[in-house]
Every structure is written in C-alpha cells, then in structure tokens.
C-alpha cells in the first residue's frame, strides 16, 4: 500500500450534496490510521462500543485514532437490543460531558446496529450535532444500518420511535471483524442482503442463491461482493430519498411484520434480521394474495430465507387473537397513516411498492404464516 493512499479495496459513495460520504469496504481497515486520515481535526474522539465488541476490536481502533486525536475515550455500553433506550443513551451524553468534549468531538460507533443507531442519535443531538463515524461490526450493520443516516432508540411501545436522520462522515466496513460473528448474527445480516434482491435487483437475488453457501462460510470474496452490492443499492435509494418521503420506504421490506414480531415478543427475543427474514416471507404472501406476484416467487424467496438459517414462520403473539395482536402492533409503525397500515409489497420481481391491504386479507396471511 502506498503511503497516504486509502487502504480500502472498494468504495461506495453516498451522494447527498454537502452530506455525501464514502463507505469503505476491505480488510485491515479498522486498525489502520490511514482509514481515518481525511476526517476533520478535533481534540477528542469518543469511541462507543459494547461489552462484546470492545474487548475484540476497541484497542485496534483507539490505537489508530491516537495518531489523529490527542484524547481518545472509550465508552463501553451493555450489549443488547433491550439497551437501545433512554438510560443507555444518557451514558453517551454523560461520557461526552464528563470528558469535556466540545462540538468538534468525533463520535465513533464500533458495533452492530444497536451501537450504531444509538451513537448516531447521540451525535445528532449532542450540542445540536457533532460529527460521527460508523465502524459496523455485524454483517447487518455493514449492509444496512450504518448506511443512510437513520438513527434511533426504541420506546417500549414501538421500535425506533425516537430518533433523527443524521448522516455519518464515513462508514468503515472491515471484513475481518466478521470472523468473530456468531452464526445466528450472520444469518440476520443475510436477511438484509436478501432483501435488496426482490425490491431492486433480481440479478443480485440470482447471485445470492448461487453464492449462499460461500456467504454462510464467510468466504471473503463473496462477502465483499455482497456488502458492496447491498451498499450500492442502498446508496442509490438513499441518494434519491434521504428522509423517506417516498422511495426509501422500499428498504423496509419485511420490517412491518418483523417489527411486530420483535416488539410483540419483547426486544431481543428474535434478532432484528430474523424478524426481517420472516417478515419478508409474510409480506411476499400478502403480495401474492393481492395478485402482485405468483406463488413460485413466494416459494423461491421462502426457500432462500430458510437456507440462510432464518425463520420462515412467525411466532404466535397471542393465543386469543393472534392476527389481531399483529395488526395492533403493526399500526404502531412509522409508515402508518391515520392508523392505516402501509405495507412494503413486491410489485412484480425486483420492484417494491407501498400499499394498504384489507385487514381480512392480512389476517389470512398471519393465520397461514404463524406456527
Ligand atoms: P446488534 O447491534 O445487537 O449486534 C448483534 C450482536 O452481535 C450483539 O450481541 C453484538 O454485541 C454482537 N457483535 C457485533 N459485532 C460482533 C462481532 N464482530 N463479533 C462478535 N459479536 C459481534 O444487532 P444488529 O443486527 O447489528 O443490528 C440490529 C439493530 O439495527 C436493530 O436495533 C435495528 O433496529 C437496527 N437497524 C437500523 C437500521 C438503520 O437504517 N439505522 C437498519 C437496520 C437495522
Ligand atoms: N433500513 C431501512 C432504511 O435505512 O431506510
């Protein structure tokens, strides 16, 4: 590698005028000071991580950052979706204030989507906004949550209900961190990769089907391609609709059913990606019942989701009125308007659309898809 050259093997650009930024993808990025050479100068950097990820990767990152920042502080949060809440968010503000961090301080989110979403929200609100960098360490975070600027915490009544759109300065997808990712988390990330096929790129869906075993084996070339293509599709969508006034909603394919499962069972019971995987199958069934896709398409998607190690049957959330419970939970969704649920459906292979559906039809799908 040449001195002062970027160590990244691939780069995807998010085009958002003055909020544009690169996603760098490759090996040996996280602990390399050159990765961070274009960030703005500041007296202090705060690395936010959690009790699982910090022991694995925080030293590499903080050492690299010491070449650029006089003071590098590490904050280690408890691990888990249940901690994506106000009291844990407050710990980030406590650390910033206790360390005298000024408004040029750069926040680094080192972890999965939970750490990324919370750190991004803290960055959006500390002193009305400080710069931040995403260093995603789960596959899900590398292909989805670290990209696009959605930041949030959960409310007991609904997922990601309190948050802001706030773009990072840089996203660092280091393939090496995936080595320690447990199989269940790998599958959760694959759900988000699969998602990009039916909504935007059927050739990518074909590629995933052919290369799924390589992805499950974390084969670096396959992984790098899957991450790059996923980020390219997300960049294309976010570049047109940063604040989800229209098109961006297609990225929520699988989430309406998935969020209901996550909050209905209690955060952390099912992983977010597991909810999305099963939610895509349920949304595909609803699309089929509305005449938008045929049954072979639904079966194809279901096979792929199952092969990726994800659930394809929804859990029973109520023994008295299961479909009613799902419907109640799905109404607490940011896409809902005047209490009417808006689903991301497949409107023919490779194309998604946001539609409403009669409750009776949704009930049929839930009854057929829950075990
Ligand atoms: P997560 O952040 O909980 O991480 C999953 C688990 O893996 C955690 O226990 C974590 O500590 C551990 N982990 C992380 N990296 C590891 C590594 N390299 N090796 C070993 N263990 C590691 O979950 P997630 O799936 O990354 O993210 C899910 C969250 O992301 C949800 O809260 C969801 O709402 C959010 N999300 C946000 C967006 C967005 O656009 N902002 C998109 C999708 C999901
Ligand atoms: N994960 C959905 C979005 O970023 O819009």
Short mmCIF file of C-alpha atoms and ligand atoms in Angstrom, two decimals:
data_model
loop_
_atom_site.label_atom_id
_atom_site.label_comp_id
_atom_site.label_asym_id
_atom_site.label_seq_id
_atom_site.Cartn_x
_atom_site.Cartn_y
_atom_site.Cartn_z
CA UNK A 1 0.00 0.00 0.00
CA UNK A 2 1.30 3.45 -0.91
CA UNK A 3 1.81 5.97 1.88
CA UNK A 4 -1.28 8.19 2.33
CA UNK A 5 -3.33 6.03 -0.04
CA UNK A 6 -6.65 4.65 1.17
CA UNK A 7 -6.33 1.05 2.36
CA UNK A 8 -9.86 0.22 1.17
CA UNK A 9 -10.34 -2.42 -1.53
CA UNK A 10 -13.71 -0.97 -2.59
CA UNK A 11 -15.59 2.23 -2.02
CA UNK A 12 -19.25 3.16 -2.41
CA UNK A 13 -20.25 6.80 -2.30
CA UNK A 14 -23.44 8.15 -0.75
CA UNK A 15 -24.39 11.20 -2.79
CA UNK A 16 -26.20 13.74 -0.61
CA UNK A 17 -24.72 17.09 -1.60
CA UNK A 18 -22.78 18.50 1.38
CA UNK A 19 -23.70 15.42 3.45
CA UNK A 20 -22.07 12.99 0.98
CA UNK A 21 -19.67 10.37 2.37
CA UNK A 22 -17.84 7.19 1.45
CA UNK A 23 -18.39 3.63 2.62
CA UNK A 24 -15.02 1.86 2.52
CA UNK A 25 -15.01 -1.92 2.28
CA UNK A 26 -11.99 -4.21 2.70
CA UNK A 27 -9.60 -5.99 5.05
CA UNK A 28 -7.38 -4.46 7.75
CA UNK A 29 -9.21 -1.13 7.72
CA UNK A 30 -10.35 -0.70 11.31
CA UNK A 31 -6.91 -0.54 12.93
CA UNK A 32 -5.22 1.40 10.12
CA UNK A 33 -4.68 5.11 10.83
CA UNK A 34 -4.87 5.86 7.07
CA UNK A 35 -8.55 4.87 7.09
CA UNK A 36 -9.29 7.96 9.16
CA UNK A 37 -6.84 10.40 7.56
CA UNK A 38 -9.49 12.59 5.89
CA UNK A 39 -11.62 13.14 8.99
CA UNK A 40 -11.76 16.67 10.39
CA UNK A 41 -9.27 17.54 13.14
CA UNK A 42 -10.56 17.57 16.71
CA UNK A 43 -9.15 17.50 20.21
CA UNK A 44 -11.16 14.48 21.23
CA UNK A 45 -12.69 11.29 19.84
CA UNK A 46 -15.25 9.18 21.71
CA UNK A 47 -15.49 5.53 20.71
CA UNK A 48 -18.82 3.98 21.70
CA UNK A 49 -18.91 0.19 21.78
CA UNK A 50 -20.38 -2.58 23.91
CA UNK A 51 -19.24 -5.32 26.28
CA UNK A 52 -18.98 -7.91 23.48
CA UNK A 53 -17.30 -5.87 20.74
CA UNK A 54 -14.98 -3.63 22.79
CA UNK A 55 -12.77 -6.49 24.06
CA UNK A 56 -12.40 -7.73 20.47
CA UNK A 57 -11.76 -4.54 18.48
CA UNK A 58 -11.61 -1.38 20.62
CA UNK A 59 -7.84 -1.44 21.14
CA UNK A 60 -7.17 -1.63 17.38
CA UNK A 61 -9.49 1.30 16.75
CA UNK A 62 -8.36 3.51 19.62
CA UNK A 63 -4.68 2.94 18.73
CA UNK A 64 -5.33 4.01 15.14
CA UNK A 65 -7.26 7.08 16.31
CA UNK A 66 -4.49 8.18 18.65
CA UNK A 67 -2.49 9.12 15.55
CA UNK A 68 -5.15 11.76 14.84
CA UNK A 69 -6.76 12.78 18.14
CA UNK A 70 -4.94 13.90 21.31
CA UNK A 71 -7.63 12.39 23.51
CA UNK A 72 -9.40 9.12 22.66
CA UNK A 73 -12.05 7.96 25.12
CA UNK A 74 -13.70 4.53 25.04
CA UNK A 75 -17.24 4.09 26.36
CA UNK A 76 -18.45 0.50 26.74
CA UNK A 77 -22.23 0.08 26.87
CA UNK A 78 -24.17 -3.02 27.91
CA UNK A 79 -24.91 -5.31 24.96
CA UNK A 80 -28.41 -5.91 23.62
CA UNK A 81 -31.46 -4.52 21.85
CA UNK A 82 -33.09 -4.02 25.29
CA UNK A 83 -30.43 -1.36 25.96
CA UNK A 84 -31.35 0.69 22.90
CA UNK A 85 -33.14 3.02 25.29
CA UNK A 86 -33.05 6.40 27.05
CA UNK A 87 -30.99 5.39 30.12
CA UNK A 88 -28.25 3.87 27.92
CA UNK A 89 -28.29 6.82 25.52
CA UNK A 90 -27.78 9.05 28.54
CA UNK A 91 -24.49 7.23 29.28
CA UNK A 92 -23.10 8.59 25.99
CA UNK A 93 -24.02 12.17 26.92
CA UNK A 94 -22.55 11.60 30.41
CA UNK A 95 -19.22 10.46 28.90
CA UNK A 96 -19.13 13.40 26.48
CA UNK A 97 -19.73 15.95 29.23
CA UNK A 98 -17.54 14.29 31.86
CA UNK A 99 -14.64 14.35 29.35
CA UNK A 100 -15.20 17.98 28.41
CA UNK A 101 -15.91 17.06 24.78
CA UNK A 102 -16.52 20.12 22.60
CA UNK A 103 -18.66 20.40 19.46
CA UNK A 104 -15.81 19.25 17.19
CA UNK A 105 -15.53 15.92 19.00
CA UNK A 106 -15.91 12.96 16.64
CA UNK A 107 -18.01 10.00 17.81
CA UNK A 108 -17.13 6.53 16.54
CA UNK A 109 -19.78 3.78 16.65
CA UNK A 110 -17.94 0.48 17.00
CA UNK A 111 -20.50 -2.33 16.98
CA UNK A 112 -23.66 -3.60 15.39
CA UNK A 113 -26.83 -1.73 14.55
CA UNK A 114 -27.74 -1.12 18.20
CA UNK A 115 -24.49 0.75 18.95
CA UNK A 116 -24.64 2.46 15.54
CA UNK A 117 -28.23 3.69 15.90
CA UNK A 118 -27.66 4.96 19.45
CA UNK A 119 -24.31 6.62 18.76
CA UNK A 120 -25.73 8.28 15.66
CA UNK A 121 -28.65 9.66 17.67
CA UNK A 122 -26.26 10.90 20.37
CA UNK A 123 -24.14 12.59 17.67
CA UNK A 124 -27.27 14.19 16.15
CA UNK A 125 -28.26 15.73 19.47
CA UNK A 126 -25.07 16.44 21.47
CA UNK A 127 -24.52 20.22 21.25
CA UNK A 128 -27.09 20.11 18.40
CA UNK A 129 -24.89 17.88 16.29
CA UNK A 130 -21.29 16.62 16.27
CA UNK A 131 -19.57 14.56 13.56
CA UNK A 132 -19.65 10.77 13.72
CA UNK A 133 -18.22 7.72 12.01
CA UNK A 134 -19.77 4.28 11.68
CA UNK A 135 -17.48 1.28 12.19
CA UNK A 136 -20.06 -1.52 11.80
CA UNK A 137 -19.04 -4.93 13.13
CA UNK A 138 -22.07 -7.06 12.22
CA UNK A 139 -22.98 -8.04 8.69
CA UNK A 140 -26.39 -6.44 9.19
CA UNK A 141 -24.81 -3.15 10.19
CA UNK A 142 -22.35 -3.25 7.25
CA UNK A 143 -25.07 -3.76 4.64
CA UNK A 144 -27.85 -1.68 6.15
CA UNK A 145 -27.94 0.09 9.49
CA UNK A 146 -24.64 2.00 9.29
CA UNK A 147 -25.55 3.45 5.90
CA UNK A 148 -28.13 6.14 5.21
CA UNK A 149 -28.31 8.14 8.42
CA UNK A 150 -31.27 6.64 10.26
CA UNK A 151 -30.54 6.86 13.98
CA UNK A 152 -32.87 5.97 16.84
CA UNK A 153 -33.66 4.36 20.15
CA UNK A 154 -36.69 2.20 20.94
CA UNK A 155 -39.72 3.15 23.02
CA UNK A 156 -41.49 0.39 25.00
CA UNK A 157 -44.50 0.97 22.71
CA UNK A 158 -42.64 0.89 19.39
CA UNK A 159 -39.32 0.22 17.71
CA UNK A 160 -37.02 3.05 16.59
CA UNK A 161 -39.72 5.57 17.53
CA UNK A 162 -37.36 8.26 18.88
CA UNK A 163 -34.60 9.33 16.52
CA UNK A 164 -33.24 11.55 13.77
CA UNK A 165 -31.90 11.45 10.25
CA UNK A 166 -28.22 12.22 10.69
CA UNK A 167 -25.51 11.14 8.25
CA UNK A 168 -22.07 9.90 9.31
CA UNK A 169 -18.85 11.29 7.80
CA UNK A 170 -17.55 7.85 6.91
CA UNK A 171 -18.55 4.17 7.13
CA UNK A 172 -15.76 1.61 7.62
CA UNK A 173 -16.74 -1.97 6.69
CA UNK A 174 -13.81 -4.13 7.75
CA UNK A 175 -14.37 -7.70 6.53
CA UNK A 176 -12.02 -9.11 9.19
CA UNK A 177 -14.44 -8.41 12.05
CA UNK A 178 -16.93 -10.86 10.59
CA UNK A 179 -14.63 -13.72 11.68
CA UNK A 180 -15.98 -13.49 15.25
CA UNK A 181 -19.63 -13.04 14.29
CA UNK A 182 -21.81 -15.90 15.62
CA UNK A 183 -23.82 -17.91 13.01
CA UNK A 184 -27.18 -16.54 14.16
CA UNK A 185 -25.95 -12.95 13.65
CA UNK A 186 -24.53 -13.90 10.25
CA UNK A 187 -27.97 -15.17 9.19
CA UNK A 188 -29.58 -11.97 10.47
CA UNK A 189 -27.25 -9.99 8.19
CA UNK A 190 -28.05 -12.25 5.26
CA UNK A 191 -31.73 -11.32 5.66
CA UNK A 192 -30.89 -7.69 4.87
CA UNK A 193 -28.73 -8.73 1.91
CA UNK A 194 -31.51 -10.95 0.51
CA UNK A 195 -33.92 -8.02 0.93
CA UNK A 196 -32.16 -5.99 -1.79
CA UNK A 197 -32.92 -8.62 -4.45
CA UNK A 198 -36.73 -8.72 -4.55
CA UNK A 199 -37.06 -4.95 -4.05
CA UNK A 200 -34.47 -3.75 -6.57
CA UNK A 201 -32.22 -6.25 -8.34
CA UNK A 202 -33.27 -9.76 -9.37
CA UNK A 203 -29.80 -10.45 -10.83
CA UNK A 204 -28.43 -9.91 -7.31
CA UNK A 205 -31.04 -12.36 -5.98
CA UNK A 206 -29.79 -14.93 -8.53
CA UNK A 207 -26.21 -14.25 -7.37
CA UNK A 208 -27.15 -14.71 -3.70
CA UNK A 209 -28.87 -18.03 -4.47
CA UNK A 210 -25.73 -19.26 -6.24
CA UNK A 211 -23.31 -17.95 -3.60
CA UNK A 212 -25.25 -18.51 -0.38
CA UNK A 213 -23.01 -21.36 0.78
CA UNK A 214 -19.92 -19.17 0.27
CA UNK A 215 -21.60 -16.41 2.26
CA UNK A 216 -22.52 -18.81 5.07
CA UNK A 217 -18.85 -19.87 5.09
CA UNK A 218 -17.82 -16.16 5.27
CA UNK A 219 -15.75 -16.55 2.11
CA UNK A 220 -14.12 -13.08 1.81
CA UNK A 221 -14.64 -12.51 -1.94
CA UNK A 222 -18.31 -13.45 -1.75
CA UNK A 223 -18.77 -11.39 1.39
CA UNK A 224 -17.07 -8.34 -0.13
CA UNK A 225 -19.28 -8.51 -3.23
CA UNK A 226 -22.48 -8.95 -1.18
CA UNK A 227 -21.60 -5.97 1.05
CA UNK A 228 -20.61 -3.77 -1.87
CA UNK A 229 -23.72 -4.54 -3.96
CA UNK A 230 -26.01 -4.09 -0.93
CA UNK A 231 -24.40 -0.72 -0.15
CA UNK A 232 -24.67 0.34 -3.81
CA UNK A 233 -28.40 -0.39 -3.85
CA UNK A 234 -28.91 1.37 -0.52
CA UNK A 235 -26.83 4.34 -1.74
CA UNK A 236 -28.95 4.56 -4.90
CA UNK A 237 -32.17 4.65 -2.85
CA UNK A 238 -30.95 7.00 -0.09
CA UNK A 239 -29.42 9.36 -2.68
CA UNK A 240 -32.91 9.89 -4.12
CA UNK A 241 -34.92 9.99 -0.90
CA UNK A 242 -32.83 10.66 2.20
CA UNK A 243 -35.78 11.32 4.54
CA UNK A 244 -38.13 8.60 3.33
CA UNK A 245 -40.78 10.75 1.74
CA UNK A 246 -41.34 8.01 -0.84
CA UNK A 247 -38.90 5.59 -2.45
CA UNK A 248 -36.80 4.88 0.67
CA UNK A 249 -39.73 3.05 2.25
CA UNK A 250 -38.95 0.07 -0.03
CA UNK A 251 -35.91 -0.59 2.21
CA UNK A 252 -38.42 -1.51 4.91
CA UNK A 253 -39.46 -4.69 3.07
CA UNK A 254 -40.09 -7.31 5.77
CA UNK A 255 -39.97 -4.76 8.58
CA UNK A 256 -43.67 -4.15 9.18
CA UNK A 257 -44.29 -7.79 10.13
CA UNK A 258 -40.75 -8.03 11.56
CA UNK A 259 -41.11 -5.09 13.95
CA UNK A 260 -44.43 -6.52 15.18
CA UNK A 261 -42.64 -9.79 15.96
CA UNK A 262 -39.73 -8.03 17.68
CA UNK A 263 -41.84 -5.81 19.90
CA UNK A 264 -44.59 -8.43 20.39
CA UNK A 265 -42.12 -10.98 21.77
CA UNK A 266 -40.09 -8.37 23.67
CA UNK A 267 -36.94 -6.80 22.25
CA UNK A 268 -34.03 -9.19 21.94
CA UNK A 269 -36.06 -12.43 21.74
CA UNK A 270 -35.86 -12.55 17.94
CA UNK A 271 -32.98 -10.73 16.27
CA UNK A 272 -33.91 -7.80 14.05
CA UNK A 273 -32.69 -9.67 10.95
CA UNK A 274 -34.74 -12.73 11.91
CA UNK A 275 -37.85 -10.55 12.07
CA UNK A 276 -36.98 -9.10 8.66
CA UNK A 277 -36.37 -12.58 7.18
CA UNK A 278 -39.71 -13.94 8.35
CA UNK A 279 -41.38 -10.59 7.66
CA UNK A 280 -40.26 -10.74 4.00
CA UNK A 281 -41.91 -14.16 3.64
CA UNK A 282 -45.14 -12.84 5.19
CA UNK A 283 -45.06 -9.70 3.01
CA UNK A 284 -44.46 -11.87 -0.06
CA UNK A 285 -47.53 -13.96 0.82
CA UNK A 286 -49.56 -10.77 1.15
CA UNK A 287 -48.24 -9.59 -2.22
CA UNK A 288 -49.31 -12.92 -3.75
CA UNK A 289 -52.81 -12.69 -2.25
CA UNK A 290 -53.13 -9.20 -3.76
CA UNK A 291 -52.18 -10.63 -7.17
CA UNK A 292 -48.82 -8.80 -7.40
CA UNK A 293 -46.54 -11.87 -7.60
CA UNK A 294 -47.13 -15.55 -8.23
CA UNK A 295 -46.75 -18.44 -5.79
CA UNK A 296 -43.47 -19.74 -7.31
CA UNK A 297 -41.91 -16.35 -6.47
CA UNK A 298 -43.08 -16.62 -2.85
CA UNK A 299 -41.78 -20.19 -2.64
CA UNK A 300 -38.42 -19.15 -4.12
CA UNK A 301 -37.97 -16.37 -1.55
CA UNK A 302 -39.09 -18.66 1.29
CA UNK A 303 -36.54 -21.32 0.26
CA UNK A 304 -33.73 -18.76 0.22
CA UNK A 305 -34.68 -17.27 3.60
CA UNK A 306 -34.82 -20.78 5.11
CA UNK A 307 -31.45 -21.74 3.54
CA UNK A 308 -29.92 -18.61 5.08
CA UNK A 309 -30.80 -20.04 8.52
CA UNK A 310 -33.72 -17.71 9.17
CA UNK A 311 -37.23 -18.43 10.46
CA UNK A 312 -39.99 -18.52 7.82
CA UNK A 313 -42.91 -18.97 10.24
CA UNK A 314 -43.98 -16.13 12.54
CA UNK A 315 -44.38 -16.72 16.29
CA UNK A 316 -47.81 -16.76 17.95
CA UNK A 317 -48.05 -13.45 19.79
CA UNK A 318 -51.50 -14.08 21.31
CA UNK A 319 -53.39 -17.29 21.99
CA UNK A 320 -56.75 -15.47 21.89
CA UNK A 321 -56.49 -13.27 18.76
CA UNK A 322 -53.05 -13.67 17.20
CA UNK A 323 -53.84 -11.83 13.96
CA UNK A 324 -55.47 -9.01 15.95
CA UNK A 325 -52.32 -8.66 18.07
CA UNK A 326 -50.13 -8.47 14.95
CA UNK A 327 -52.45 -5.86 13.45
CA UNK A 328 -52.38 -3.74 16.63
CA UNK A 329 -48.57 -3.87 16.72
CA UNK A 330 -48.24 -3.12 13.00
CA UNK A 331 -50.37 0.00 13.37
CA UNK A 332 -47.53 1.45 15.53
CA UNK A 333 -45.27 1.78 12.50
CA UNK A 334 -43.74 4.94 11.11
CA UNK A 335 -45.27 4.17 7.71
CA UNK A 336 -48.80 4.02 9.18
CA UNK A 337 -51.04 6.93 8.29
CA UNK A 338 -54.18 7.72 10.33
CA UNK A 339 -53.98 4.23 11.85
CA UNK A 340 -53.87 2.55 8.43
CA UNK A 341 -51.01 0.09 7.98
CA UNK A 342 -48.90 0.60 4.86
CA UNK A 343 -47.02 -2.49 3.73
CA UNK A 344 -43.94 -2.73 1.54
CA UNK A 345 -45.04 -5.31 -1.03
CA UNK A 346 -43.37 -6.91 -4.01
CA UNK A 347 -45.00 -5.45 -7.08
CA UNK A 348 -43.51 -7.93 -9.52
CA UNK A 349 -39.99 -9.41 -9.16
CA UNK A 350 -37.35 -6.74 -8.49
CA UNK A 351 -39.84 -3.98 -7.77
CA UNK A 352 -41.41 -2.89 -4.48
CA UNK A 353 -44.38 -0.67 -3.72
CA UNK A 354 -46.01 0.67 -0.57
CA UNK A 355 -49.68 -0.34 -0.36
CA UNK A 356 -52.51 -0.80 2.08
CA UNK A 357 -54.35 -4.13 2.32
CA UNK A 358 -57.74 -5.14 3.74
CA UNK A 359 -57.45 -6.36 7.36
CA UNK A 360 -59.23 -9.60 6.42
CA UNK A 361 -56.53 -10.45 3.87
CA UNK A 362 -53.74 -9.58 6.33
CA UNK A 363 -55.42 -11.82 8.90
CA UNK A 364 -55.44 -14.70 6.38
CA UNK A 365 -51.68 -14.24 5.80
CA UNK A 366 -50.92 -14.14 9.54
CA UNK A 367 -53.04 -17.23 10.18
CA UNK A 368 -51.26 -19.08 7.35
CA UNK A 369 -47.75 -17.91 8.29
CA UNK A 370 -47.69 -18.34 12.08
CA UNK A 371 -46.81 -21.55 13.87
P1 LIG B 1 -26.64 -5.79 17.41
O1 LIG B 1 -26.08 -4.44 17.30
O2 LIG B 1 -27.42 -6.14 18.63
O3 LIG B 1 -25.46 -6.84 17.24
C1 LIG B 1 -25.77 -8.20 17.31
C2 LIG B 1 -24.87 -8.93 18.35
O4 LIG B 1 -23.61 -9.18 17.76
C3 LIG B 1 -24.61 -8.15 19.62
O5 LIG B 1 -24.58 -9.03 20.70
C4 LIG B 1 -23.23 -7.57 19.35
O6 LIG B 1 -22.53 -7.25 20.53
C5 LIG B 1 -22.57 -8.71 18.62
N1 LIG B 1 -21.47 -8.36 17.75
C6 LIG B 1 -21.35 -7.26 16.97
N2 LIG B 1 -20.27 -7.37 16.18
C7 LIG B 1 -19.68 -8.53 16.50
C8 LIG B 1 -18.51 -9.18 16.03
N3 LIG B 1 -17.78 -8.69 15.03
N4 LIG B 1 -18.18 -10.36 16.57
C9 LIG B 1 -18.96 -10.91 17.54
N5 LIG B 1 -20.07 -10.36 18.02
C10 LIG B 1 -20.43 -9.17 17.50
O7 LIG B 1 -27.59 -6.12 16.18
P2 LIG B 1 -27.51 -5.83 14.60
O8 LIG B 1 -28.16 -6.98 13.97
O9 LIG B 1 -26.16 -5.43 14.19
O10 LIG B 1 -28.42 -4.54 14.44
C11 LIG B 1 -29.79 -4.57 14.74
C12 LIG B 1 -30.22 -3.17 15.09
O11 LIG B 1 -30.03 -2.34 13.94
C13 LIG B 1 -31.67 -3.06 15.46
O12 LIG B 1 -31.79 -2.23 16.58
C14 LIG B 1 -32.32 -2.42 14.25
O13 LIG B 1 -33.44 -1.66 14.57
C15 LIG B 1 -31.20 -1.57 13.74
N6 LIG B 1 -31.29 -1.27 12.29
C16 LIG B 1 -31.15 0.01 11.91
C17 LIG B 1 -31.18 0.33 10.57
C18 LIG B 1 -30.94 1.75 10.14
O14 LIG B 1 -31.13 2.06 8.96
N7 LIG B 1 -30.48 2.61 11.03
C19 LIG B 1 -31.36 -0.67 9.61
C20 LIG B 1 -31.49 -1.98 10.03
C21 LIG B 1 -31.45 -2.28 11.39
N1 LIG B 2 -33.23 0.14 6.88
C1 LIG B 2 -34.14 0.98 6.22
C2 LIG B 2 -33.59 2.29 5.84
O1 LIG B 2 -32.45 2.59 6.06
O2 LIG B 2 -34.32 3.08 5.29
#
